[in-house]
PDB file of C-alpha atoms in Angstrom:
ATOM      1  CA  MET B   1       0.000   0.000   0.000  1.00 46.00           C
ATOM      2  CA  GLN B   2       2.778   2.414   0.942  1.00 51.00           C
ATOM      3  CA  ASN B   3       4.664   1.507  -2.242  1.00 56.00           C
ATOM      4  CA  SER B   4       1.553   2.199  -4.326  1.00 49.00           C
ATOM      5  CA  MET B   5       1.105   5.585  -2.649  1.00 51.00           C
ATOM      6  CA  ARG B   6       4.780   6.399  -3.210  1.00 59.00           C
ATOM      7  CA  VAL B   7       4.531   5.468  -6.889  1.00 54.00           C
ATOM      8  CA  ALA B   8       1.346   7.514  -7.238  1.00 53.00           C
ATOM      9  CA  GLY B   9       3.065  10.497  -5.605  1.00 58.00           C
ATOM     10  CA  LYS B  10       6.005  10.291  -8.010  1.00 61.00           C
ATOM     11  CA  GLU B  11       3.581   9.953 -10.927  1.00 61.00           C
ATOM     12  CA  ILE B  12       1.750  13.125  -9.890  1.00 63.00           C
ATOM     13  CA  GLN B  13       4.998  15.066  -9.441  1.00 67.00           C
ATOM     14  CA  SER B  14       6.292  14.023 -12.853  1.00 68.00           C
ATOM     15  CA  HIS B  15       3.049  15.101 -14.553  1.00 76.00           C
ATOM     16  CA  VAL B  16       2.223  18.204 -12.520  1.00 87.00           C
ATOM     17  CA  ASN B  17       2.159  20.247 -15.755  1.00 90.00           C
ATOM     18  CA  ILE B  18      -0.834  18.205 -16.980  1.00 91.00           C
ATOM     19  CA  PHE B  19      -2.744  18.848 -13.745  1.00 92.00           C
ATOM     20  CA  VAL B  20      -2.012  22.578 -14.089  1.00 93.00           C
ATOM     21  CA  PHE B  21      -3.075  22.517 -17.758  1.00 94.00           C
ATOM     22  CA  ILE B  22      -6.398  20.825 -16.912  1.00 94.00           C
ATOM     23  CA  PHE B  23      -7.057  23.285 -14.073  1.00 95.00           C
ATOM     24  CA  VAL B  24      -6.354  26.306 -16.318  1.00 96.00           C
ATOM     25  CA  LEU B  25      -8.534  24.793 -19.063  1.00 95.00           C
ATOM     26  CA  PHE B  26     -11.418  24.400 -16.619  1.00 95.00           C
ATOM     27  CA  ILE B  27     -11.035  27.993 -15.374  1.00 95.00           C
ATOM     28  CA  MET B  28     -11.057  29.182 -19.003  1.00 96.00           C
ATOM     29  CA  GLY B  29     -14.298  27.259 -19.480  1.00 95.00           C
ATOM     30  CA  ILE B  30     -15.852  29.027 -16.469  1.00 94.00           C
ATOM     31  CA  ILE B  31     -14.757  32.428 -17.799  1.00 94.00           C
ATOM     32  CA  PHE B  32     -16.056  31.610 -21.281  1.00 94.00           C
ATOM     33  CA  GLY B  33     -19.404  30.542 -19.781  1.00 92.00           C
ATOM     34  CA  ALA B  34     -19.682  33.880 -17.969  1.00 89.00           C
ATOM     35  CA  VAL B  35     -18.757  35.740 -21.194  1.00 92.00           C
ATOM     36  CA  ILE B  36     -21.546  33.927 -23.066  1.00 91.00           C
ATOM     37  CA  VAL B  37     -24.053  35.188 -20.478  1.00 89.00           C
ATOM     38  CA  ASN B  38     -22.887  38.781 -20.982  1.00 86.00           C
ATOM     39  CA  SER B  39     -23.003  38.421 -24.786  1.00 88.00           C
ATOM     40  CA  MET B  40     -26.671  37.304 -24.781  1.00 83.00           C
ATOM     41  CA  ASN B  41     -29.195  39.942 -25.755  1.00 83.00           C
ATOM     42  CA  PHE B  42     -32.128  40.988 -23.582  1.00 79.00           C
ATOM     43  CA  VAL B  43     -34.723  38.814 -25.359  1.00 80.00           C
ATOM     44  CA  GLN B  44     -32.562  35.674 -25.110  1.00 79.00           C
ATOM     45  CA  LYS B  45     -31.998  36.253 -21.396  1.00 81.00           C
ATOM     46  CA  GLN B  46     -35.704  36.854 -20.771  1.00 82.00           C
ATOM     47  CA  ASP B  47     -36.718  33.707 -22.682  1.00 80.00           C
ATOM     48  CA  LEU B  48     -34.241  31.550 -20.778  1.00 82.00           C
ATOM     49  CA  PHE B  49     -35.184  33.132 -17.460  1.00 78.00           C
ATOM     50  CA  PHE B  50     -38.873  32.465 -18.202  1.00 77.00           C
ATOM     51  CA  TYR B  51     -38.185  28.717 -18.522  1.00 74.00           C
ATOM     52  CA  LEU B  52     -36.013  28.794 -15.418  1.00 75.00           C
ATOM     53  CA  LYS B  53     -38.755  30.523 -13.437  1.00 73.00           C
ATOM     54  CA  GLN B  54     -41.283  27.950 -14.650  1.00 72.00           C
ATOM     55  CA  PHE B  55     -38.966  25.185 -13.468  1.00 68.00           C
ATOM     56  CA  PHE B  56     -38.723  26.752  -9.997  1.00 67.00           C
ATOM     57  CA  GLU B  57     -42.514  27.226  -9.777  1.00 64.00           C
ATOM     58  CA  GLN B  58     -43.164  23.621 -10.859  1.00 62.00           C
ATOM     59  CA  ASN B  59     -40.605  22.486  -8.310  1.00 60.00           C
ATOM     60  CA  ILE B  60     -42.628  24.217  -5.589  1.00 56.00           C
ATOM     61  CA  SER B  61     -46.100  23.078  -6.731  1.00 55.00           C
ATOM     62  CA  MET B  62     -45.340  19.409  -7.342  1.00 50.00           C
ATOM     63  CA  ASN B  63     -44.403  16.773  -4.786  1.00 51.00           C
ATOM     64  CA  GLY B  64     -41.319  16.005  -6.829  1.00 52.00           C
ATOM     65  CA  THR B  65     -39.566  12.884  -7.912  1.00 57.00           C
ATOM     66  CA  SER B  66     -38.517  10.308  -5.356  1.00 72.00           C
ATOM     67  CA  LYS B  67     -35.190  11.130  -3.701  1.00 78.00           C
ATOM     68  CA  ALA B  68     -34.032   7.578  -4.390  1.00 82.00           C
ATOM     69  CA  THR B  69     -34.778   8.003  -8.125  1.00 84.00           C
ATOM     70  CA  LEU B  70     -32.920  11.327  -8.251  1.00 82.00           C
ATOM     71  CA  TRP B  71     -29.986   9.731  -6.425  1.00 90.00           C
ATOM     72  CA  LYS B  72     -29.831   6.819  -8.875  1.00 91.00           C
ATOM     73  CA  ASP B  73     -30.059   9.191 -11.857  1.00 91.00           C
ATOM     74  CA  SER B  74     -27.253  11.339 -10.469  1.00 91.00           C
ATOM     75  CA  ILE B  75     -24.986   8.340  -9.855  1.00 94.00           C
ATOM     76  CA  LEU B  76     -25.769   6.952 -13.321  1.00 95.00           C
ATOM     77  CA  TYR B  77     -24.869  10.293 -14.913  1.00 94.00           C
ATOM     78  CA  HIS B  78     -21.522  10.427 -13.096  1.00 95.00           C
ATOM     79  CA  LEU B  79     -20.856   6.764 -13.901  1.00 96.00           C
ATOM     80  CA  LYS B  80     -21.416   7.374 -17.637  1.00 95.00           C
ATOM     81  CA  TYR B  81     -19.217  10.479 -17.628  1.00 95.00           C
ATOM     82  CA  MET B  82     -16.407   8.777 -15.719  1.00 96.00           C
ATOM     83  CA  LEU B  83     -16.638   5.698 -17.942  1.00 96.00           C
ATOM     84  CA  LEU B  84     -16.320   7.959 -20.986  1.00 96.00           C
ATOM     85  CA  LEU B  85     -13.196   9.637 -19.540  1.00 95.00           C
ATOM     86  CA  PHE B  86     -11.811   6.200 -18.592  1.00 96.00           C
ATOM     87  CA  LEU B  87     -12.291   4.819 -22.110  1.00 95.00           C
ATOM     88  CA  LEU B  88     -10.863   7.955 -23.714  1.00 94.00           C
ATOM     89  CA  GLY B  89      -7.809   7.566 -21.476  1.00 92.00           C
ATOM     90  CA  ILE B  90      -7.081   4.069 -22.793  1.00 91.00           C
ATOM     91  CA  SER B  91      -7.431   5.211 -26.405  1.00 85.00           C
ATOM     92  CA  VAL B  92      -4.650   7.101 -28.134  1.00 77.00           C
ATOM     93  CA  ILE B  93      -7.087   9.391 -29.954  1.00 83.00           C
ATOM     94  CA  GLY B  94      -8.968  10.383 -26.806  1.00 86.00           C
ATOM     95  CA  MET B  95      -6.736  13.246 -25.628  1.00 88.00           C
ATOM     96  CA  PRO B  96      -8.397  16.146 -27.508  1.00 90.00           C
ATOM     97  CA  ILE B  97     -11.874  14.893 -26.558  1.00 94.00           C
ATOM     98  CA  ILE B  98     -10.887  14.775 -22.863  1.00 94.00           C
ATOM     99  CA  THR B  99      -9.809  18.421 -22.954  1.00 94.00           C
ATOM    100  CA  VAL B 100     -13.040  19.438 -24.745  1.00 94.00           C
ATOM    101  CA  LEU B 101     -15.199  17.607 -22.168  1.00 94.00           C
ATOM    102  CA  LEU B 102     -13.474  19.309 -19.240  1.00 94.00           C
ATOM    103  CA  PHE B 103     -13.662  22.706 -20.925  1.00 95.00           C
ATOM    104  CA  ILE B 104     -17.407  22.183 -21.428  1.00 94.00           C
ATOM    105  CA  LYS B 105     -17.736  21.224 -17.741  1.00 93.00           C
ATOM    106  CA  GLY B 106     -16.214  24.560 -16.772  1.00 94.00           C
ATOM    107  CA  LEU B 107     -18.356  26.380 -19.338  1.00 94.00           C
ATOM    108  CA  VAL B 108     -21.580  24.892 -17.899  1.00 92.00           C
ATOM    109  CA  VAL B 109     -20.631  25.888 -14.338  1.00 91.00           C
ATOM    110  CA  GLY B 110     -19.636  29.397 -15.416  1.00 91.00           C
ATOM    111  CA  PHE B 111     -22.788  29.872 -17.495  1.00 92.00           C
ATOM    112  CA  SER B 112     -25.125  28.502 -14.801  1.00 88.00           C
ATOM    113  CA  VAL B 113     -23.764  30.663 -11.999  1.00 89.00           C
ATOM    114  CA  GLY B 114     -23.272  33.685 -14.284  1.00 89.00           C
ATOM    115  CA  PHE B 115     -26.830  33.548 -15.623  1.00 88.00           C
ATOM    116  CA  LEU B 116     -28.431  33.183 -12.196  1.00 87.00           C
ATOM    117  CA  VAL B 117     -26.428  36.083 -10.760  1.00 86.00           C
ATOM    118  CA  ASN B 118     -26.999  38.211 -13.897  1.00 87.00           C
ATOM    119  CA  GLN B 119     -30.775  37.749 -13.775  1.00 85.00           C
ATOM    120  CA  MET B 120     -31.475  37.491 -10.060  1.00 82.00           C
ATOM    121  CA  GLY B 121     -28.619  39.333  -8.357  1.00 83.00           C
ATOM    122  CA  TRP B 122     -28.129  38.275  -4.748  1.00 84.00           C
ATOM    123  CA  TYR B 123     -31.027  35.824  -5.011  1.00 82.00           C
ATOM    124  CA  GLY B 124     -29.213  34.153  -7.905  1.00 83.00           C
ATOM    125  CA  LEU B 125     -26.059  33.932  -5.845  1.00 85.00           C
ATOM    126  CA  LEU B 126     -28.073  32.381  -3.017  1.00 87.00           C
ATOM    127  CA  ILE B 127     -29.610  29.791  -5.359  1.00 83.00           C
ATOM    128  CA  SER B 128     -26.164  29.004  -6.813  1.00 84.00           C
ATOM    129  CA  SER B 129     -24.772  28.549  -3.309  1.00 85.00           C
ATOM    130  CA  ALA B 130     -27.592  26.160  -2.434  1.00 82.00           C
ATOM    131  CA  ALA B 131     -27.968  24.208  -5.680  1.00 80.00           C
ATOM    132  CA  ILE B 132     -24.527  24.209  -7.304  1.00 83.00           C
ATOM    133  CA  ALA B 133     -21.785  24.825  -4.741  1.00 85.00           C
ATOM    134  CA  PRO B 134     -22.081  22.016  -2.115  1.00 86.00           C
ATOM    135  CA  GLN B 135     -21.735  18.954  -4.364  1.00 90.00           C
ATOM    136  CA  ASN B 136     -19.403  20.689  -6.821  1.00 91.00           C
ATOM    137  CA  LEU B 137     -16.815  21.156  -4.082  1.00 92.00           C
ATOM    138  CA  LEU B 138     -16.307  17.396  -4.575  1.00 94.00           C
ATOM    139  CA  ILE B 139     -17.410  16.932  -8.194  1.00 95.00           C
ATOM    140  CA  ILE B 140     -15.111  19.507  -9.787  1.00 95.00           C
ATOM    141  CA  PRO B 141     -11.838  18.247  -8.206  1.00 95.00           C
ATOM    142  CA  VAL B 142     -12.826  14.643  -9.030  1.00 96.00           C
ATOM    143  CA  TYR B 143     -13.415  15.429 -12.700  1.00 96.00           C
ATOM    144  CA  LEU B 144     -10.224  17.474 -12.940  1.00 96.00           C
ATOM    145  CA  ILE B 145      -8.209  14.607 -11.419  1.00 95.00           C
ATOM    146  CA  ALA B 146      -9.983  12.015 -13.618  1.00 96.00           C
ATOM    147  CA  GLY B 147      -9.320  14.078 -16.750  1.00 95.00           C
ATOM    148  CA  SER B 148      -5.673  14.525 -15.788  1.00 94.00           C
ATOM    149  CA  LEU B 149      -5.244  10.785 -15.138  1.00 93.00           C
ATOM    150  CA  ALA B 150      -6.909   9.963 -18.469  1.00 94.00           C
ATOM    151  CA  LEU B 151      -4.542  12.340 -20.284  1.00 93.00           C
ATOM    152  CA  ILE B 152      -1.500  10.920 -18.481  1.00 91.00           C
ATOM    153  CA  PHE B 153      -2.448   7.324 -19.316  1.00 91.00           C
ATOM    154  CA  SER B 154      -3.177   8.224 -22.932  1.00 90.00           C
ATOM    155  CA  LEU B 155       0.206   9.942 -23.211  1.00 87.00           C
ATOM    156  CA  THR B 156       1.873   6.874 -21.703  1.00 84.00           C
ATOM    157  CA  LEU B 157       0.256   4.674 -24.357  1.00 83.00           C
ATOM    158  CA  CYS B 158       1.408   7.068 -27.073  1.00 80.00           C
ATOM    159  CA  LYS B 159       4.993   6.875 -25.815  1.00 76.00           C
ATOM    160  CA  GLN B 160       4.812   3.083 -25.780  1.00 75.00           C
ATOM    161  CA  LEU B 161       3.528   2.977 -29.338  1.00 72.00           C
ATOM    162  CA  PHE B 162       5.656   5.630 -30.987  1.00 69.00           C
ATOM    163  CA  ILE B 163       8.841   5.885 -28.909  1.00 66.00           C
ATOM    164  CA  ARG B 164      10.591   2.526 -28.936  1.00 58.00           C
ATOM    165  CA  ARG B 165      13.033   3.448 -26.176  1.00 58.00           C
ATOM    166  CA  VAL B 166      10.173   3.905 -23.685  1.00 53.00           C
ATOM    167  CA  HIS B 167       9.153   0.652 -22.017  1.00 57.00           C
ATOM    168  CA  GLN B 168       6.786   0.962 -19.051  1.00 60.00           C
ATOM    169  CA  PRO B 169       4.737  -1.825 -17.425  1.00 67.00           C
ATOM    170  CA  ILE B 170       1.375  -1.004 -19.001  1.00 74.00           C
ATOM    171  CA  LEU B 171      -0.557  -3.701 -17.123  1.00 78.00           C
ATOM    172  CA  LYS B 172       0.494  -2.349 -13.705  1.00 82.00           C
ATOM    173  CA  GLY B 173      -0.261   1.167 -14.883  1.00 81.00           C
ATOM    174  CA  PHE B 174      -3.697   0.095 -16.118  1.00 88.00           C
ATOM    175  CA  VAL B 175      -4.539  -1.578 -12.798  1.00 90.00           C
ATOM    176  CA  ARG B 176      -3.475   1.563 -10.909  1.00 89.00           C
ATOM    177  CA  TYR B 177      -5.402   3.732 -13.404  1.00 92.00           C
ATOM    178  CA  SER B 178      -8.552   1.622 -12.904  1.00 93.00           C
ATOM    179  CA  ALA B 179      -8.170   1.700  -9.100  1.00 93.00           C
ATOM    180  CA  PHE B 180      -7.906   5.505  -9.114  1.00 93.00           C
ATOM    181  CA  PHE B 181     -11.066   5.799 -11.217  1.00 96.00           C
ATOM    182  CA  GLY B 182     -12.862   3.405  -8.866  1.00 95.00           C
ATOM    183  CA  ALA B 183     -11.879   5.544  -5.860  1.00 95.00           C
ATOM    184  CA  LEU B 184     -12.953   8.735  -7.648  1.00 96.00           C
ATOM    185  CA  MET B 185     -16.320   7.170  -8.473  1.00 96.00           C
ATOM    186  CA  LEU B 186     -16.872   6.449  -4.784  1.00 96.00           C
ATOM    187  CA  ILE B 187     -16.297  10.136  -4.057  1.00 96.00           C
ATOM    188  CA  LEU B 188     -18.858  11.022  -6.745  1.00 96.00           C
ATOM    189  CA  ILE B 189     -21.405   8.761  -5.033  1.00 96.00           C
ATOM    190  CA  VAL B 190     -20.877  10.858  -1.892  1.00 96.00           C
ATOM    191  CA  ALA B 191     -21.309  14.013  -4.025  1.00 94.00           C
ATOM    192  CA  SER B 192     -24.574  12.631  -5.456  1.00 93.00           C
ATOM    193  CA  THR B 193     -25.819  11.985  -1.927  1.00 93.00           C
ATOM    194  CA  ILE B 194     -25.021  15.594  -0.961  1.00 92.00           C
ATOM    195  CA  GLU B 195     -26.703  16.892  -4.128  1.00 88.00           C
ATOM    196  CA  VAL B 196     -29.961  14.963  -3.690  1.00 86.00           C
ATOM    197  CA  PHE B 197     -30.424  14.873   0.078  1.00 87.00           C
ATOM    198  CA  PHE B 198     -28.817  18.194   1.060  1.00 86.00           C
ATOM    199  CA  SER B 199     -28.599  20.640  -1.874  1.00 83.00           C
ATOM    200  CA  ASN B 200     -32.082  19.876  -3.263  1.00 79.00           C
ATOM    201  CA  THR B 201     -33.653  20.258   0.182  1.00 80.00           C
ATOM    202  CA  ILE B 202     -31.918  23.606   0.753  1.00 83.00           C
ATOM    203  CA  LEU B 203     -32.858  24.692  -2.798  1.00 80.00           C
ATOM    204  CA  ASP B 204     -36.549  23.955  -2.106  1.00 78.00           C
ATOM    205  CA  TYR B 205     -36.470  26.185   0.969  1.00 81.00           C
ATOM    206  CA  VAL B 206     -34.615  28.976  -0.868  1.00 80.00           C
ATOM    207  CA  VAL B 207     -36.956  28.923  -3.906  1.00 75.00           C
ATOM    208  CA  LYS B 208     -40.071  28.911  -1.683  1.00 75.00           C
ATOM    209  CA  TRP B 209     -38.657  31.829   0.306  1.00 78.00           C
ATOM    210  CA  ILE B 210     -37.927  33.807  -2.902  1.00 72.00           C
ATOM    211  CA  TYR B 211     -41.248  33.168  -4.675  1.00 66.00           C
ATOM    212  CA  HIS B 212     -43.569  33.283  -1.637  1.00 64.00           C
TER     213      HIS B 212
END
């Protein structure tokens, strides 16, 4: 166990530039998402806000979907996304797609928070804090780490295929790669639990307080 942790630590240190690249890419996505909000015209913002307001009002008036169903849907979503990153990591051609997926993740977060704050001011910030922030404190780091690991493994495969002098034990690396993704998925299950049983409950109270 200690040897595995030591190897993992060395692996992270030797690829710190990839982790930095992924982090910067995600931040750029957030900024780009906020820029898109500011570039929308008044009619577009009003149309989108109308649908958002309808969603909030329906959320108040209806009993809502079962918490267990929402929890399963959330876990299934994360499982599909992580499986996609995992498969892209073991394919040589997956590197550009990984970067695009993580950029889009940042863009969605930036657009969501930016739009709510732009349209609702402090109320929008309050809704973002209740609905987006709690689970994303876990989700965002997990996806950034998963994307970085997928890029690192894909680069390792490329070196094996195209640089004959590089010979690394791929099987051991694959087992370690799979174990990391398994551990990250467990963290996402915790994040899904927070999202469904904590964030959604707080969001219900906040929306009722705003619209009543």
